[in-house]
CSV table of C-alpha atoms in Angstrom, one decimal:
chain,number,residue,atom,x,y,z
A,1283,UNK,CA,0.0,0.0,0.0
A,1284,UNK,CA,0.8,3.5,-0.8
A,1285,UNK,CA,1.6,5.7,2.5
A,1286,UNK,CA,3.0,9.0,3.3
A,1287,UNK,CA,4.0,9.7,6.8
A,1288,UNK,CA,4.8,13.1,7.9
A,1289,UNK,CA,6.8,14.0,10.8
A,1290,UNK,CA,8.4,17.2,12.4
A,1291,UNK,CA,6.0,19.4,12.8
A,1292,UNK,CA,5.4,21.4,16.8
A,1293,UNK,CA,5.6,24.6,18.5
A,1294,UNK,CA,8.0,27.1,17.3
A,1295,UNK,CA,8.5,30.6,18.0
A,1296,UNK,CA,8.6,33.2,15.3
A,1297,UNK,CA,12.4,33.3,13.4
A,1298,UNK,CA,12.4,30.3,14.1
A,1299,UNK,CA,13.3,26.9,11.5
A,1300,UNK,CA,11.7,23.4,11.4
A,1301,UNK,CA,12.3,20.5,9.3
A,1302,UNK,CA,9.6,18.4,8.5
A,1303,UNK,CA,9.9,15.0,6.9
A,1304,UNK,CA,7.9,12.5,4.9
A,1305,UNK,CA,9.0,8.9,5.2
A,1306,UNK,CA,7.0,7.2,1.9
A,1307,UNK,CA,6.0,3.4,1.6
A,1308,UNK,CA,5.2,1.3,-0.7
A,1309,UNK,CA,6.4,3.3,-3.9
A,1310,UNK,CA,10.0,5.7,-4.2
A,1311,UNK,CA,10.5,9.5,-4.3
A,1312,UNK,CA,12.7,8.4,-7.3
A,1313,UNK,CA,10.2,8.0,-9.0
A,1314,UNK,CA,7.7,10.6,-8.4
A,1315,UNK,CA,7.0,14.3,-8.2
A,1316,UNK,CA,6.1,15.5,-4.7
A,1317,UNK,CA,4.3,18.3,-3.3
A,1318,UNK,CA,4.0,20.4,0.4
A,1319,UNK,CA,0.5,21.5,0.6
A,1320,UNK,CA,-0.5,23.7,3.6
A,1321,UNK,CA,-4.0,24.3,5.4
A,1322,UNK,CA,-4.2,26.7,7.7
A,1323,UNK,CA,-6.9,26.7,10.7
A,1324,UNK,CA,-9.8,27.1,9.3
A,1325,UNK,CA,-9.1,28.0,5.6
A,1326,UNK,CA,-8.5,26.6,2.2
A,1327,UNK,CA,-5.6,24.6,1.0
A,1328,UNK,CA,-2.4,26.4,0.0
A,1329,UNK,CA,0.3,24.9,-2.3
A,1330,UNK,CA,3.9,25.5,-0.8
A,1331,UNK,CA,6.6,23.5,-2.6
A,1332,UNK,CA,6.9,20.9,-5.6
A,1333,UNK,CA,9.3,18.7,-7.3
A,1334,UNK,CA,10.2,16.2,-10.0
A,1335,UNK,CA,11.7,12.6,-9.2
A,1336,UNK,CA,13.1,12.8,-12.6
A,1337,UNK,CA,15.1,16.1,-10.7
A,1338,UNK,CA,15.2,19.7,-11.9
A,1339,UNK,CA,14.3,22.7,-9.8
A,1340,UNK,CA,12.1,22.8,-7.6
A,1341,UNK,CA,8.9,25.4,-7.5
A,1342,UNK,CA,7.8,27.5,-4.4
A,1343,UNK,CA,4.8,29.6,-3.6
A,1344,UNK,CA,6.2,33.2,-3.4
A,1345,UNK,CA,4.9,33.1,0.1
A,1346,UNK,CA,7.9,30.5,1.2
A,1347,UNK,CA,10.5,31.1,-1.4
A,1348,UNK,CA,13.8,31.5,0.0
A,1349,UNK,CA,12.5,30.5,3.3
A,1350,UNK,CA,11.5,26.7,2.4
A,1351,UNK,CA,13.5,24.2,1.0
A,1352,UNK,CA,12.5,21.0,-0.6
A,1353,UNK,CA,14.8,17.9,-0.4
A,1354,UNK,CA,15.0,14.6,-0.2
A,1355,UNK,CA,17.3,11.2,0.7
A,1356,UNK,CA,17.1,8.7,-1.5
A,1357,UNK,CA,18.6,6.3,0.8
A,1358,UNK,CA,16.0,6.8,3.3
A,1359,UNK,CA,12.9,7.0,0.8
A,1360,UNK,CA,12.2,10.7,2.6
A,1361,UNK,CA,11.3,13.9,1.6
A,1362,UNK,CA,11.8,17.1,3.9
A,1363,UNK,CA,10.8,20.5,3.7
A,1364,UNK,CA,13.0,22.5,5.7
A,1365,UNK,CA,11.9,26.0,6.8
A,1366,UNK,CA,13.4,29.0,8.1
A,1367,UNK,CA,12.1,33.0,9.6
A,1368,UNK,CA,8.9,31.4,10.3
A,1369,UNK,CA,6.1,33.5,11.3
A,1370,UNK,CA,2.5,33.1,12.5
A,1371,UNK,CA,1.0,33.1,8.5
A,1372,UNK,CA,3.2,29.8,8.1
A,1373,UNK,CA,0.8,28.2,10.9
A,1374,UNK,CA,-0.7,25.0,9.4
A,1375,UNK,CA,-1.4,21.5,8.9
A,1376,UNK,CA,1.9,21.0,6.4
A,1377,UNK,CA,0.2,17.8,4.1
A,1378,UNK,CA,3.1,16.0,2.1
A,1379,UNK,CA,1.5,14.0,-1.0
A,1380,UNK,CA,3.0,12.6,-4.6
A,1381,UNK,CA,1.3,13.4,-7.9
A,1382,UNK,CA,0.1,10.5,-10.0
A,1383,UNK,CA,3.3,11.1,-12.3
A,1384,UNK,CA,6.9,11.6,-12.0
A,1385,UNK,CA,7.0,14.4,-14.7
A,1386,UNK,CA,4.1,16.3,-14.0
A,1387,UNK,CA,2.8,18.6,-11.4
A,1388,UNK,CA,-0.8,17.0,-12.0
A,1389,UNK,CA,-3.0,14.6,-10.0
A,1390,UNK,CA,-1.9,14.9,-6.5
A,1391,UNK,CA,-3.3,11.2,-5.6
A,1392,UNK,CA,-1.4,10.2,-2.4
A,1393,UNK,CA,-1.9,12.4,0.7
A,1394,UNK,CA,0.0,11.9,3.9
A,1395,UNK,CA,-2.2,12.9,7.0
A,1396,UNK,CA,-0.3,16.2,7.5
A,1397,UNK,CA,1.5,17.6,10.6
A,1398,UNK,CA,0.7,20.3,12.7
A,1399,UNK,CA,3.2,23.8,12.6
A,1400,UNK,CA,2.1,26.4,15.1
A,1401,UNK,CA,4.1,29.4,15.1
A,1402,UNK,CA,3.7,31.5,17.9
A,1403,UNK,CA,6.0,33.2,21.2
B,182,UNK,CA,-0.5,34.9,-10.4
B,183,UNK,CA,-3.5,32.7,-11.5
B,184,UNK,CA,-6.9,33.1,-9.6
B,185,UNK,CA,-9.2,30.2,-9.2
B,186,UNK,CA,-12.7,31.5,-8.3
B,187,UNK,CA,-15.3,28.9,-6.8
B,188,UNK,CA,-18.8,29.5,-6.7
B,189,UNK,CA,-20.8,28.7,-4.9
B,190,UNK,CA,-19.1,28.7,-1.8
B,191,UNK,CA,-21.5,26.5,0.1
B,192,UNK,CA,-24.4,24.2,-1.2
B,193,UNK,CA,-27.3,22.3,0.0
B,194,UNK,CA,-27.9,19.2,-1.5
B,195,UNK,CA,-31.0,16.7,-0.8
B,196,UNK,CA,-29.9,13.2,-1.6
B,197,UNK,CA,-30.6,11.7,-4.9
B,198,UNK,CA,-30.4,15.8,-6.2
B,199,UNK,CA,-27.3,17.0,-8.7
B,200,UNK,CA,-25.0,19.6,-7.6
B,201,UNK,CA,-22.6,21.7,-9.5
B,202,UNK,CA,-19.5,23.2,-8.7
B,203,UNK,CA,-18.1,25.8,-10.6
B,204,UNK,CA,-14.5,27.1,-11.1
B,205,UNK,CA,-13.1,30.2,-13.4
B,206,UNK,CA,-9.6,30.6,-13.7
B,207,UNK,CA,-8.2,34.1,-14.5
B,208,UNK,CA,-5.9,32.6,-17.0
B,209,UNK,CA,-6.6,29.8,-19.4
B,210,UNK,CA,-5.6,26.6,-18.6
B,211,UNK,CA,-5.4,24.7,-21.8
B,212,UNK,CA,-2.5,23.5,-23.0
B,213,UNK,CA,-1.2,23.1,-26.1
B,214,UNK,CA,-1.3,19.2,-25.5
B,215,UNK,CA,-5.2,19.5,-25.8
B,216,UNK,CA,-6.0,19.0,-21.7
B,217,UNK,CA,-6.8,21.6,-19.3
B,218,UNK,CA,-4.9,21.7,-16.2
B,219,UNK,CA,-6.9,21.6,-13.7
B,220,UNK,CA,-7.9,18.8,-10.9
B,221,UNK,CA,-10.4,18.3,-8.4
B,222,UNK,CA,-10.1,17.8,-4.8
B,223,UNK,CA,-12.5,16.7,-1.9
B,224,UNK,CA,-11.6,17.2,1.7
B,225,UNK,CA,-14.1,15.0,4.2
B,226,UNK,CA,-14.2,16.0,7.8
B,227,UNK,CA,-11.1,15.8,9.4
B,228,UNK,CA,-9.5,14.1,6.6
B,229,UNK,CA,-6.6,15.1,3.7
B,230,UNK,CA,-7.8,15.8,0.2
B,231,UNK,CA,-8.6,13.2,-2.3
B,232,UNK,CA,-8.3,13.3,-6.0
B,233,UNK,CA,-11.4,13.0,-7.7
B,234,UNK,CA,-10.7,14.5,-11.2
B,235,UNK,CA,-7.1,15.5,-13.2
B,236,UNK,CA,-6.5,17.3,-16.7
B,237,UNK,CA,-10.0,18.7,-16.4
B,238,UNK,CA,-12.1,15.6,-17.2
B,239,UNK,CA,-10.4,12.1,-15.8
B,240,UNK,CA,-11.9,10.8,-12.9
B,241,UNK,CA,-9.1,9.7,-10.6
B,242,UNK,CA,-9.5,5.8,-9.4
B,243,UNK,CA,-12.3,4.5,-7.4
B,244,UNK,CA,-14.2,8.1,-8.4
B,245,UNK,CA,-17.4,6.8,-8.8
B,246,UNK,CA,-18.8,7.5,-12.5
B,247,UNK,CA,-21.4,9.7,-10.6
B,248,UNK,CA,-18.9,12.5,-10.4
B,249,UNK,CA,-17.8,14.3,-13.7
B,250,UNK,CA,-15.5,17.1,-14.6
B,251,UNK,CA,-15.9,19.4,-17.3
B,252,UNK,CA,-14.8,22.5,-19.0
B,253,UNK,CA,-12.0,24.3,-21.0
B,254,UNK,CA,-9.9,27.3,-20.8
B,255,UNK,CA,-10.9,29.5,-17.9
B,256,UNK,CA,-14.6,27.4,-16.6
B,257,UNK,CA,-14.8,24.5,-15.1
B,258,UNK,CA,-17.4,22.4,-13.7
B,259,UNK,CA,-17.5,19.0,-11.4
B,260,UNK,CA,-20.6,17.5,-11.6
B,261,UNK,CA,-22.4,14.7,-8.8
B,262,UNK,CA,-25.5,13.7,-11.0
B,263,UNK,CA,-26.9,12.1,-7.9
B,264,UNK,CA,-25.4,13.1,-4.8
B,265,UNK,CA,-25.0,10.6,-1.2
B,266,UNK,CA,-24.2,11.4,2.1
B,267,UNK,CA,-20.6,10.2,1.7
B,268,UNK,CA,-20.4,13.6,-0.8
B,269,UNK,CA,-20.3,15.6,2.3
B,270,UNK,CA,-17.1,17.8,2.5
B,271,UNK,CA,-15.1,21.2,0.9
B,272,UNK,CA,-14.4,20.3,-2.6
B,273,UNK,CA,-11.7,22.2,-4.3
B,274,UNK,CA,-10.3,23.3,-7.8
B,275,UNK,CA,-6.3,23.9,-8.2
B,276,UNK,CA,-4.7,25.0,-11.4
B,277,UNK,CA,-1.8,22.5,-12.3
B,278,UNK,CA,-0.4,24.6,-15.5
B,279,UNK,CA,2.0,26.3,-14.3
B,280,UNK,CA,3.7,27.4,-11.1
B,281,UNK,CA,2.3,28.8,-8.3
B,282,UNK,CA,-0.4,26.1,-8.2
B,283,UNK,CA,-3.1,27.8,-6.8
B,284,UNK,CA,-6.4,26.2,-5.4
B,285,UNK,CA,-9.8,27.8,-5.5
B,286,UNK,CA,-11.2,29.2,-2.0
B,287,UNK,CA,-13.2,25.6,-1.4
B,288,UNK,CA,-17.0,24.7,-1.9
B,289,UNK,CA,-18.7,23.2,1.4
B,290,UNK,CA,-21.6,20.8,0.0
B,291,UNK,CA,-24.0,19.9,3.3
B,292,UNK,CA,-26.7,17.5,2.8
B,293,UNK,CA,-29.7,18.2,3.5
């Protein structure tokens, strides 16, 4: 079965960096395009961050960029999205998930069931 | 940046009755491949999103054939010809053209 554990997530204060992780099952990051996407209490979803297994660049909302980092360890079969100079607008459920494609940033079809940031002194 | 405008916001549905979503993007979304990036999402009560349609029209797998997507260009539409209670949740559009990937402000259907 296809899984997507997220992990990493807690209290931080403002400035402050967290790295969450996604530890996938039953398929490899290899192989497929990945995506952060964020909920904040109460509202919509957000996208944050995506990437190609085939490799390439990554993409960032221009809400995170140069603030988030998307990565991953192959060895591990886990994907991290590191942050940095949080502030209380990146509070969120942080959902990790892989599109149905390697190549294409379409069909986000595996969700993991998200970990809580809270940003806040 | 793209803007993905969902109306209506909330619905009402009675059991057995369509509903209809609607989604206008401020850009078009059709590519030059033919498809229209955009997909479909559902959020259930304290759950993650689900895929329920990608490129516009293909239902994603175990969608039941009750739920359609339509449209080209700038409107789109996901359609439940009959709805049930297990329908109950924000759905969402996202544009999946081109980076930032931006989702629609959500649809709540209740039943009622």
């Amino acid at each position: 079965e296809v899984q997507l554990l997220e992990s990493g997530g807690g209290l931080v204060q403002p400035g402050g960096s967290l790295r969450l992780s996604c530890a996938a099952s039953g398929f490899t990051f290899t192989t497929s395009a990945v995506t952060w996407v964020r909920q904040a209490p109460g509202k919509g979803l957000e996208w944050v961050s995506s990437f190609r297994g085939s490799g390439g660049a990554a993409s960032y909302a221009d809400s995170v960029k140069g603030r988030f980092t998307i990565s991953r360890d192959n060895s591990k079969n886990t994907v991290y999205l590191q942050t940095h100079s949080l502030t209380a607008e990146d509070t969120a459920v942080y959902y990790c998930a892989k599109y149905l494609y390697a190549h294409s940033y379409y069909g986000i079809d595996v969700w993991g069931q998200g970990t809580t940031v809270t940003v806040s002194s | 940046d793209n803007v993905m405008t969902q109306s209506p916001l909330s619905l009402s549905v009675t059991p057995g009755e369509p509903a209809s979503i609607s989604c206008r993007s401020s850009q078009s979304l059709l590519h030059s491949n033919g498809y229209s990036y955009v997909d479909w999402y559902l959020q259930k009560p304290g759950q993650s999103p689900q895929l329920l349609i990608y490129l516009g029209s293909n239902r994603a797998s175990g969608v039941p054939d009750r739920i359609s997507g339509s449209g080209s260009g700038t409107d789109f539409t996901l359609k439940i010809s009959r709805v049930e209670a297990e329908d109950v949740g924000v759905y969402y559009c996202m544009e999946t053209l081109q980076s930032p990937y931006t989702f629609g402000q959500g649809t709540k259907l209740e039943i009622k």
